[in-house]
Amino acid sequence: AELEIKPCACHACDVPERAKELIEDSRRVRNKNKKDPFVLGKAKEEVLFIYPFGAPDEKLEAAASGLDVFSVTDVNREAVADVPNDPDDADDTSFETKDSRQRAHFVTIRVEDYERLGPRQWLNDSLVDLFMLWISRDNNDVHSSDVHFFTSHFYSTLSEKGVEAVESWTARKKIDIFKKKLIFIPINKTLHWSLCVVVNPGAINDPVVIDGDRPVPCMLFFDSLHMHCTSETKNHVLKWLNHEYQKMQGRKNGEGPFKTSTFQDYSPQVPFQTNGYDCGIFVCRYAYALYRLRHLKFLHKEVFSTAVLGSPTRFRCKKKNAFKSLITNGQDFKFEMEDIDQMRSDFKKFIQKLSPIYRQWKNGKKRSEEEAKMSAKKTAAIQDDSAQIAAFEKQSHQGVTKEEGMEDLTMENDQPAAKLEKKDSTVSE
């Protein structure tokens, strides 16, 4: 039976009661799920892999080969930063590249995370964060890239603790969000996933004129159950944007330029789920589809176009037309529930294929470290032997020199006596 979708009324949403039918729908078959052979005999806390890790790109891409959205990559791949030798040693689930240009988030996937990809299971933050990391793998320099993905913990921290609590998320990495074209913010609240995307925040101070070639600053919401309150989410994000703007301007007080009237929000018509457990997959699918449009500048003529992409430009700046061609009628947003089921299945296969690659890389790294340690020990032993030999030779040389010095001294002391004997001999003659 399909789950009835009730549009968000904002004043009645975001309460635990809204999640009751989600829980019931998820429980119907969940307890009957059989143990997956891939994790049979493994403990729930066992680590399958930590991503990213330093395996060759070709091996990583091979894990996604033939898996639809997982196998799509950029035609012109950007230089991917070097991954540290051991992600286990990374502090604060991030690492610095050797040129200190960026930091990357690490995601640990355990058996219990993998099992959430089974039938009627809800995705957790580890799986959603992994997907976001994977699709953006070719565009991951936090400074040069005009796209940024926050982890699911960003919005949770922002909404619960305020803008000061997330200030370090950009300050520490020296990220200028106003140079970004798309900022992805996954939201997990009330047992449900949704997606907020900030578009062209740097264009907020552009003159307010209708110009087809001007970028549109706005906010997008994707909610497969119309469950999360968009106005509440928007208020939190606007406060954060104004805080970042004031920080960039070197001011702590004052009113920022991001307001409800100047920064429009849009909820394009997109496919919705018909059950109570696929919201996480839908968020991943929405993010993938929008990320595929990152080559666009999201100008007025693109956002408000009423024509099919590729035909002569026609646009009317009405809210009902916003993103109609790009998203509602866009090819990447054309998917059905069967595609969602396939994506869940492909996600499992992706983890199954990535896990042995990680183990092989980890074991190879361990062998290399052991060989390096043995080599270092041998080198140290050779150096120690050489030092001992050198010290012995030096000591021996000093001993010989001392003996020669004693002989010379004895000869000098004997010379006067010999001369005296010779003198006495001459006198008696």
CSV table of C-alpha atoms in Angstrom, one decimal:
chain,number,residue,atom,x,y,z
A,1,ALA,CA,0.0,0.0,0.0
A,2,GLU,CA,1.3,3.4,-0.9
A,3,LEU,CA,1.8,6.0,1.8
A,4,GLU,CA,-0.4,9.1,1.5
A,5,ILE,CA,1.6,12.2,1.0
A,6,LYS,CA,0.3,15.2,3.0
A,7,PRO,CA,1.6,18.6,1.9
A,8,CYS,CA,3.5,20.6,4.6
A,9,ALA,CA,1.5,23.1,6.4
A,10,CYS,CA,4.5,24.4,8.4
A,11,HIS,CA,2.3,25.1,11.5
A,12,ALA,CA,1.5,21.4,11.8
A,13,CYS,CA,4.7,19.8,10.6
A,14,ASP,CA,8.0,18.9,12.2
A,15,VAL,CA,6.3,17.1,15.2
A,16,PRO,CA,6.9,13.5,16.2
A,17,GLU,CA,3.3,12.6,15.4
A,18,ARG,CA,4.0,13.1,11.7
A,19,ALA,CA,6.6,10.3,11.9
A,20,LYS,CA,4.2,7.6,13.4
A,21,GLU,CA,3.1,6.3,10.0
A,22,LEU,CA,6.7,6.3,8.7
A,23,ILE,CA,7.6,4.0,11.6
A,24,GLU,CA,4.7,1.7,11.1
A,25,ASP,CA,5.3,1.5,7.3
A,26,SER,CA,9.0,0.8,7.8
A,27,ARG,CA,8.3,-2.0,10.4
A,28,ARG,CA,5.9,-4.0,8.3
A,29,VAL,CA,8.6,-6.1,6.7
A,30,ARG,CA,11.8,-4.9,8.4
A,31,ASN,CA,11.9,-7.7,11.1
A,32,LYS,CA,11.6,-10.4,8.4
A,33,ASN,CA,14.7,-9.3,6.5
A,34,LYS,CA,17.2,-12.1,6.1
A,35,LYS,CA,20.8,-11.7,7.0
A,36,ASP,CA,22.8,-10.5,3.9
A,37,PRO,CA,25.4,-13.1,2.9
A,38,PHE,CA,28.0,-10.3,2.5
A,39,VAL,CA,28.0,-9.5,6.2
A,40,LEU,CA,27.1,-12.9,7.5
A,41,GLY,CA,29.3,-13.6,10.5
A,42,LYS,CA,30.5,-10.0,10.9
A,43,ALA,CA,29.9,-7.9,13.9
A,44,LYS,CA,27.7,-4.8,13.5
A,45,GLU,CA,30.5,-2.5,14.5
A,46,GLU,CA,33.1,-4.0,12.1
A,47,VAL,CA,34.5,-1.5,9.7
A,48,LEU,CA,34.0,-2.2,6.0
A,49,PHE,CA,36.0,0.8,4.8
A,50,ILE,CA,36.8,4.4,5.6
A,51,TYR,CA,36.4,6.8,2.6
A,52,PRO,CA,38.3,8.4,1.1
A,53,PHE,CA,41.3,6.1,1.0
A,54,GLY,CA,44.5,5.9,-1.1
A,55,ALA,CA,43.6,3.2,-3.6
A,56,PRO,CA,44.3,4.0,-7.3
A,57,ASP,CA,41.5,5.9,-9.0
A,58,GLU,CA,41.0,3.2,-11.6
A,59,LYS,CA,40.2,0.6,-8.9
A,60,LEU,CA,37.8,3.0,-7.2
A,61,GLU,CA,36.0,3.7,-10.4
A,62,ALA,CA,35.9,0.0,-11.2
A,63,ALA,CA,33.8,-0.5,-8.0
A,64,ALA,CA,31.2,1.8,-9.4
A,65,SER,CA,31.2,0.5,-12.9
A,66,GLY,CA,27.8,-0.4,-14.3
A,67,LEU,CA,26.0,1.0,-11.2
A,68,ASP,CA,24.1,3.9,-12.8
A,69,VAL,CA,24.4,7.1,-10.7
A,70,PHE,CA,27.5,5.8,-8.9
A,71,SER,CA,29.5,5.3,-12.2
A,72,VAL,CA,28.9,8.8,-13.6
A,73,THR,CA,32.0,11.0,-13.4
A,74,ASP,CA,33.3,14.2,-15.0
A,75,VAL,CA,34.7,14.0,-18.5
A,76,ASN,CA,37.6,16.3,-17.6
A,77,ARG,CA,38.6,15.1,-14.2
A,78,GLU,CA,40.1,17.7,-11.9
A,79,ALA,CA,43.2,16.9,-9.9
A,80,VAL,CA,42.1,15.0,-6.8
A,81,ALA,CA,44.1,15.7,-3.7
A,82,ASP,CA,46.4,13.1,-2.3
A,83,VAL,CA,44.8,11.0,0.4
A,84,PRO,CA,46.8,10.5,3.6
A,85,ASN,CA,48.4,7.2,4.2
A,86,ASP,CA,46.1,6.3,7.1
A,87,PRO,CA,42.7,7.8,7.5
A,88,ASP,CA,42.4,6.1,10.9
A,89,ASP,CA,44.9,8.6,12.2
A,90,ALA,CA,43.1,11.6,10.8
A,91,ASP,CA,42.0,14.1,13.5
A,92,ASP,CA,38.5,15.5,13.6
A,93,THR,CA,37.4,13.2,10.7
A,94,SER,CA,39.3,15.3,8.2
A,95,PHE,CA,42.7,15.6,6.7
A,96,GLU,CA,44.9,18.3,5.2
A,97,THR,CA,46.5,17.8,1.8
A,98,LYS,CA,50.2,18.3,1.4
A,99,ASP,CA,49.7,21.8,-0.1
A,100,SER,CA,47.3,22.7,2.7
A,101,ARG,CA,44.6,23.9,0.3
A,102,GLN,CA,41.8,21.8,1.5
A,103,ARG,CA,40.4,19.4,4.1
A,104,ALA,CA,38.2,16.5,3.4
A,105,HIS,CA,35.7,14.7,5.5
A,106,PHE,CA,36.1,11.0,6.3
A,107,VAL,CA,33.2,8.6,6.4
A,108,THR,CA,33.4,5.3,8.2
A,109,ILE,CA,31.1,2.6,6.8
A,110,ARG,CA,30.4,-0.3,9.2
A,111,VAL,CA,28.3,-3.4,8.9
A,112,GLU,CA,25.4,-1.8,10.6
A,113,ASP,CA,25.5,1.1,8.1
A,114,TYR,CA,25.5,-1.4,5.2
A,115,GLU,CA,22.5,-3.2,6.6
A,116,ARG,CA,20.4,0.0,6.4
A,117,LEU,CA,20.4,-0.4,2.7
A,118,GLY,CA,18.2,-3.5,3.1
A,119,PRO,CA,14.5,-3.4,2.3
A,120,ARG,CA,12.4,-0.8,4.2
A,121,GLN,CA,15.4,0.6,6.0
A,122,TRP,CA,16.1,4.2,6.7
A,123,LEU,CA,19.5,5.6,5.5
A,124,ASN,CA,21.7,7.1,8.2
A,125,ASP,CA,24.1,10.1,8.1
A,126,SER,CA,27.1,7.9,7.2
A,127,LEU,CA,25.4,6.6,4.0
A,128,VAL,CA,24.1,10.0,2.9
A,129,ASP,CA,27.5,11.6,3.6
A,130,LEU,CA,29.3,8.8,1.7
A,131,PHE,CA,27.1,9.4,-1.4
A,132,MET,CA,27.7,13.2,-1.3
A,133,LEU,CA,31.4,12.6,-1.1
A,134,TRP,CA,31.4,10.1,-3.9
A,135,ILE,CA,29.5,12.1,-6.5
A,136,SER,CA,31.7,15.1,-5.8
A,137,ARG,CA,35.0,13.2,-5.9
A,138,ASP,CA,36.2,15.0,-9.0
A,139,ASN,CA,35.3,18.4,-7.7
A,140,ASN,CA,36.6,18.4,-4.2
A,141,ASP,CA,39.0,21.3,-3.8
A,142,VAL,CA,37.2,23.5,-1.3
A,143,HIS,CA,38.8,26.7,-2.7
A,144,SER,CA,38.7,26.3,-6.4
A,145,SER,CA,35.4,24.4,-6.6
A,146,ASP,CA,32.2,26.5,-7.0
A,147,VAL,CA,30.2,23.6,-5.4
A,148,HIS,CA,30.2,22.7,-1.7
A,149,PHE,CA,28.7,19.8,0.3
A,150,PHE,CA,28.1,20.1,4.0
A,151,THR,CA,27.6,16.9,6.1
A,152,SER,CA,24.3,16.2,7.7
A,153,HIS,CA,25.6,17.4,11.0
A,154,PHE,CA,25.9,20.9,9.8
A,155,TYR,CA,22.2,21.7,9.8
A,156,SER,CA,21.6,19.8,13.0
A,157,THR,CA,24.3,21.9,14.8
A,158,LEU,CA,23.0,25.1,13.2
A,159,SER,CA,19.4,24.6,14.2
A,160,GLU,CA,20.2,23.4,17.7
A,161,LYS,CA,23.1,25.6,18.7
A,162,GLY,CA,23.0,28.6,16.4
A,163,VAL,CA,25.3,30.2,13.9
A,164,GLU,CA,28.3,30.6,16.2
A,165,ALA,CA,28.4,26.8,16.6
A,166,VAL,CA,29.1,26.3,12.9
A,167,GLU,CA,31.3,29.3,12.3
A,168,SER,CA,34.4,27.1,12.3
A,169,TRP,CA,33.0,24.9,9.5
A,170,THR,CA,34.0,27.5,7.0
A,171,ALA,CA,36.6,29.5,9.0
A,172,ARG,CA,38.9,26.5,9.7
A,173,LYS,CA,38.9,25.5,6.1
A,174,LYS,CA,39.0,29.2,4.8
A,175,ILE,CA,36.0,28.6,2.7
A,176,ASP,CA,34.4,31.6,1.0
A,177,ILE,CA,30.8,30.5,0.6
A,178,PHE,CA,30.0,33.6,-1.5
A,179,LYS,CA,32.2,32.2,-4.3
A,180,LYS,CA,30.1,29.0,-4.4
A,181,LYS,CA,27.4,28.5,-7.0
A,182,LEU,CA,25.7,25.6,-5.2
A,183,ILE,CA,25.9,24.7,-1.4
A,184,PHE,CA,24.2,21.4,-0.5
A,185,ILE,CA,22.8,21.1,3.0
A,186,PRO,CA,21.2,17.7,3.8
A,187,ILE,CA,18.7,17.8,6.7
A,188,ASN,CA,17.8,14.9,9.0
A,189,LYS,CA,15.0,15.7,11.4
A,190,THR,CA,11.9,13.9,12.8
A,191,LEU,CA,13.0,10.6,11.3
A,192,HIS,CA,13.0,12.2,7.8
A,193,TRP,CA,15.5,13.4,5.2
A,194,SER,CA,15.2,16.5,3.1
A,195,LEU,CA,17.6,18.7,1.1
A,196,CYS,CA,18.3,22.4,1.1
A,197,VAL,CA,20.5,24.0,-1.6
A,198,VAL,CA,21.8,27.6,-1.5
A,199,VAL,CA,22.2,29.0,-5.0
A,200,ASN,CA,24.4,31.9,-6.0
A,201,PRO,CA,24.7,33.5,-2.5
A,202,GLY,CA,27.4,35.8,-3.9
A,203,ALA,CA,24.9,37.5,-6.2
A,204,ILE,CA,22.8,38.8,-3.3
A,205,ASN,CA,24.0,42.4,-3.8
A,206,ASP,CA,23.5,42.5,-7.5
A,207,PRO,CA,21.1,45.2,-8.7
A,208,VAL,CA,17.5,44.0,-8.5
A,209,VAL,CA,16.7,44.1,-12.2
A,210,ILE,CA,15.2,41.6,-14.5
A,211,ASP,CA,18.1,40.6,-16.7
A,212,GLY,CA,18.4,37.3,-18.4
A,213,ASP,CA,22.2,37.2,-18.0
A,214,ARG,CA,22.2,37.9,-14.2
A,215,PRO,CA,22.6,35.0,-11.7
A,216,VAL,CA,19.6,34.3,-9.4
A,217,PRO,CA,20.4,34.1,-5.7
A,218,CYS,CA,17.9,31.8,-4.1
A,219,MET,CA,17.3,28.7,-2.0
A,220,LEU,CA,15.9,25.3,-3.2
A,221,PHE,CA,14.1,22.8,-1.1
A,222,PHE,CA,13.6,19.1,-2.0
A,223,ASP,CA,11.3,17.1,0.4
A,224,SER,CA,10.0,13.8,-0.8
A,225,LEU,CA,7.2,13.8,1.8
A,226,HIS,CA,6.5,17.6,2.1
A,227,MET,CA,7.2,17.0,5.8
A,228,HIS,CA,9.9,19.5,6.9
A,229,CYS,CA,8.9,23.1,7.5
A,230,THR,CA,10.6,25.2,4.8
A,231,SER,CA,10.1,28.5,6.5
A,232,GLU,CA,11.9,27.3,9.7
A,233,THR,CA,14.7,25.9,7.6
A,234,LYS,CA,15.0,29.1,5.6
A,235,ASN,CA,15.2,31.2,8.8
A,236,HIS,CA,18.1,29.2,10.1
A,237,VAL,CA,20.0,29.3,6.8
A,238,LEU,CA,19.4,33.0,6.3
A,239,LYS,CA,20.8,33.7,9.8
A,240,TRP,CA,23.9,31.7,8.9
A,241,LEU,CA,24.3,33.5,5.5
A,242,ASN,CA,24.0,36.9,7.2
A,243,HIS,CA,26.5,35.8,9.9
A,244,GLU,CA,29.0,34.7,7.2
A,245,TYR,CA,28.5,37.9,5.3
A,246,GLN,CA,29.1,40.1,8.4
A,247,LYS,CA,32.2,38.0,9.2
A,248,MET,CA,33.5,38.6,5.6
A,249,GLN,CA,32.9,42.3,6.0
A,250,GLY,CA,34.7,42.4,9.3
A,251,ARG,CA,31.6,43.3,11.2
A,252,LYS,CA,29.9,41.6,14.2
A,253,ASN,CA,26.7,43.6,14.3
A,254,GLY,CA,24.3,45.0,11.8
A,255,GLU,CA,21.7,43.7,9.4
A,256,GLY,CA,22.8,41.4,6.6
A,257,PRO,CA,21.5,41.5,3.0
A,258,PHE,CA,19.8,38.0,3.2
A,259,LYS,CA,16.1,38.5,3.9
A,260,THR,CA,13.0,36.6,3.0
A,261,SER,CA,12.1,39.3,0.5
A,262,THR,CA,15.5,39.4,-1.2
A,263,PHE,CA,16.4,35.7,-1.1
A,264,GLN,CA,13.5,33.7,-2.6
A,265,ASP,CA,12.9,30.0,-1.8
A,266,TYR,CA,11.6,27.5,-4.3
A,267,SER,CA,10.3,24.0,-4.0
A,268,PRO,CA,10.3,22.7,-7.6
A,269,GLN,CA,7.9,19.9,-8.5
A,270,VAL,CA,9.9,16.7,-8.4
A,271,PRO,CA,9.1,13.0,-7.9
A,272,PHE,CA,8.0,12.1,-4.4
A,273,GLN,CA,8.2,8.8,-2.5
A,274,THR,CA,5.2,6.6,-1.9
A,275,ASN,CA,6.4,4.8,1.2
A,276,GLY,CA,7.8,5.7,4.6
A,277,TYR,CA,11.4,4.6,4.3
A,278,ASP,CA,13.0,5.9,1.0
A,279,CYS,CA,13.5,9.6,2.0
A,280,GLY,CA,17.3,9.1,2.3
A,281,ILE,CA,17.6,7.6,-1.1
A,282,PHE,CA,15.4,10.4,-2.5
A,283,VAL,CA,17.7,13.0,-1.0
A,284,CYS,CA,20.7,11.3,-2.6
A,285,ARG,CA,18.9,11.2,-5.9
A,286,TYR,CA,17.9,14.9,-5.8
A,287,ALA,CA,21.5,15.9,-4.9
A,288,TYR,CA,22.8,13.8,-7.8
A,289,ALA,CA,20.4,15.3,-10.3
A,290,LEU,CA,21.1,18.9,-9.3
A,291,TYR,CA,24.8,18.3,-9.1
A,292,ARG,CA,24.6,17.3,-12.8
A,293,LEU,CA,23.5,20.8,-13.6
A,294,ARG,CA,26.5,22.5,-11.9
A,295,HIS,CA,27.9,23.6,-15.3
A,296,LEU,CA,25.0,26.1,-15.5
A,297,LYS,CA,25.3,29.6,-13.9
A,298,PHE,CA,21.6,29.6,-12.9
A,299,LEU,CA,20.9,32.9,-14.6
A,300,HIS,CA,17.4,34.4,-14.9
A,301,LYS,CA,17.0,33.1,-18.4
A,302,GLU,CA,17.9,29.6,-17.2
A,303,VAL,CA,15.9,29.6,-14.0
A,304,PHE,CA,12.7,31.1,-15.3
A,305,SER,CA,12.8,29.6,-18.8
A,306,THR,CA,9.5,28.3,-20.1
A,307,ALA,CA,11.2,26.7,-23.1
A,308,VAL,CA,12.6,23.2,-23.5
A,309,LEU,CA,16.4,23.3,-23.0
A,310,GLY,CA,18.1,23.8,-26.3
A,311,SER,CA,15.3,25.7,-27.9
A,312,PRO,CA,15.1,29.6,-28.3
A,313,THR,CA,15.3,31.4,-25.0
A,314,ARG,CA,12.0,32.4,-23.5
A,315,PHE,CA,11.6,33.3,-19.8
A,316,ARG,CA,9.1,35.0,-17.5
A,317,CYS,CA,10.2,35.8,-13.9
A,318,LYS,CA,7.2,34.3,-12.2
A,319,LYS,CA,7.6,32.0,-9.2
A,320,LYS,CA,5.5,29.3,-10.9
A,321,ASN,CA,8.0,29.2,-13.7
A,322,ALA,CA,11.1,28.9,-11.5
A,323,PHE,CA,13.2,25.9,-12.3
A,324,LYS,CA,10.4,24.4,-14.4
A,325,SER,CA,12.7,23.7,-17.4
A,326,LEU,CA,15.8,22.9,-15.4
A,327,ILE,CA,14.3,20.7,-12.7
A,328,THR,CA,10.7,19.8,-13.1
A,329,ASN,CA,11.1,19.0,-16.8
A,330,GLY,CA,14.8,18.3,-16.5
A,331,GLN,CA,16.0,14.9,-17.7
A,332,ASP,CA,18.0,14.2,-14.6
A,333,PHE,CA,14.9,14.6,-12.4
A,334,LYS,CA,12.9,12.1,-14.5
A,335,PHE,CA,12.9,9.0,-12.2
A,336,GLU,CA,10.4,6.6,-10.8
A,337,MET,CA,10.1,4.4,-7.7
A,338,GLU,CA,11.7,1.6,-9.6
A,339,ASP,CA,14.8,3.8,-10.1
A,340,ILE,CA,14.9,4.4,-6.4
A,341,ASP,CA,14.7,0.7,-5.7
A,342,GLN,CA,17.5,0.2,-8.2
A,343,MET,CA,19.6,2.9,-6.6
A,344,ARG,CA,19.3,1.2,-3.2
A,345,SER,CA,20.4,-2.1,-4.7
A,346,ASP,CA,23.3,-0.4,-6.5
A,347,PHE,CA,24.4,1.3,-3.3
A,348,LYS,CA,24.7,-2.1,-1.6
A,349,LYS,CA,26.7,-3.4,-4.6
A,350,PHE,CA,28.9,-0.4,-4.5
A,351,ILE,CA,29.8,-1.0,-0.8
A,352,GLN,CA,30.3,-4.7,-1.5
A,353,LYS,CA,32.8,-3.9,-4.3
A,354,LEU,CA,34.6,-1.0,-2.5
A,355,SER,CA,35.2,-3.0,0.8
A,356,PRO,CA,37.7,-5.6,-0.6
A,357,ILE,CA,39.5,-2.8,-2.4
A,358,TYR,CA,39.9,-1.0,0.9
A,359,ARG,CA,41.1,-4.2,2.6
A,360,GLN,CA,43.6,-4.8,-0.1
A,361,TRP,CA,44.9,-1.3,0.1
A,362,LYS,CA,45.0,-1.4,3.9
A,363,ASN,CA,46.9,-4.7,3.9
A,364,GLY,CA,49.3,-3.5,1.3
A,365,LYS,CA,49.9,-0.3,3.3
A,366,LYS,CA,50.5,-2.4,6.4
A,367,ARG,CA,53.0,-4.6,4.6
A,368,SER,CA,54.8,-1.5,3.3
A,369,GLU,CA,54.9,-0.1,6.8
A,370,GLU,CA,56.3,-3.3,8.2
A,371,GLU,CA,58.9,-3.5,5.4
A,372,ALA,CA,59.8,0.1,6.0
A,373,LYS,CA,60.2,-0.6,9.7
A,374,MET,CA,62.5,-3.6,9.0
A,375,SER,CA,64.5,-1.6,6.5
A,376,ALA,CA,64.8,1.2,9.1
A,377,LYS,CA,66.0,-1.3,11.7
A,378,LYS,CA,68.6,-2.8,9.3
A,379,THR,CA,69.8,0.7,8.4
A,380,ALA,CA,70.0,1.6,12.1
A,381,ALA,CA,71.9,-1.6,12.9
A,382,ILE,CA,74.4,-1.0,10.0
A,383,GLN,CA,74.9,2.6,11.1
A,384,ASP,CA,75.4,1.3,14.7
A,385,ASP,CA,78.0,-1.3,13.6
A,386,SER,CA,79.7,1.3,11.5
A,387,ALA,CA,79.8,3.7,14.4
A,388,GLN,CA,81.3,1.0,16.7
A,389,ILE,CA,83.9,0.1,14.1
A,390,ALA,CA,84.8,3.8,13.7
A,391,ALA,CA,85.1,4.3,17.4
A,392,PHE,CA,87.3,1.1,17.8
A,393,GLU,CA,89.6,2.2,15.0
A,394,LYS,CA,89.8,5.7,16.5
A,395,GLN,CA,90.7,4.3,19.9
A,396,SER,CA,93.2,1.9,18.4
A,397,HIS,CA,94.8,4.7,16.4
A,398,GLN,CA,95.0,6.8,19.6
A,399,GLY,CA,96.7,3.9,21.4
A,400,VAL,CA,99.4,3.5,18.8
A,401,THR,CA,100.1,7.2,18.8
A,402,LYS,CA,100.5,7.1,22.6
A,403,GLU,CA,103.0,4.2,22.5
A,404,GLU,CA,105.1,5.9,19.8
A,405,GLY,CA,105.1,9.0,22.0
A,406,MET,CA,106.4,7.0,24.9
A,407,GLU,CA,109.2,5.5,22.9
A,408,ASP,CA,110.3,8.9,21.7
A,409,LEU,CA,110.4,10.2,25.2
A,410,THR,CA,112.5,7.2,26.4
A,411,MET,CA,115.0,7.8,23.7
A,412,GLU,CA,115.3,11.5,24.6
A,413,ASN,CA,115.9,10.6,28.3
A,414,ASP,CA,118.6,8.1,27.4
A,415,GLN,CA,120.7,10.5,25.2
A,416,PRO,CA,122.4,12.5,28.0
A,417,ALA,CA,123.7,9.3,29.7
A,418,ALA,CA,125.2,8.1,26.5
A,419,LYS,CA,126.9,11.4,25.9
A,420,LEU,CA,128.3,11.3,29.5
A,421,GLU,CA,129.8,7.9,29.0
A,422,LYS,CA,131.5,9.0,25.8
A,423,LYS,CA,133.0,12.0,27.6
A,424,ASP,CA,134.3,9.9,30.4
A,425,SER,CA,135.9,7.6,27.9
A,426,THR,CA,137.7,10.5,26.2
A,427,VAL,CA,139.2,11.8,29.5
A,428,SER,CA,140.7,8.5,30.6
A,429,GLU,CA,142.4,8.1,27.3
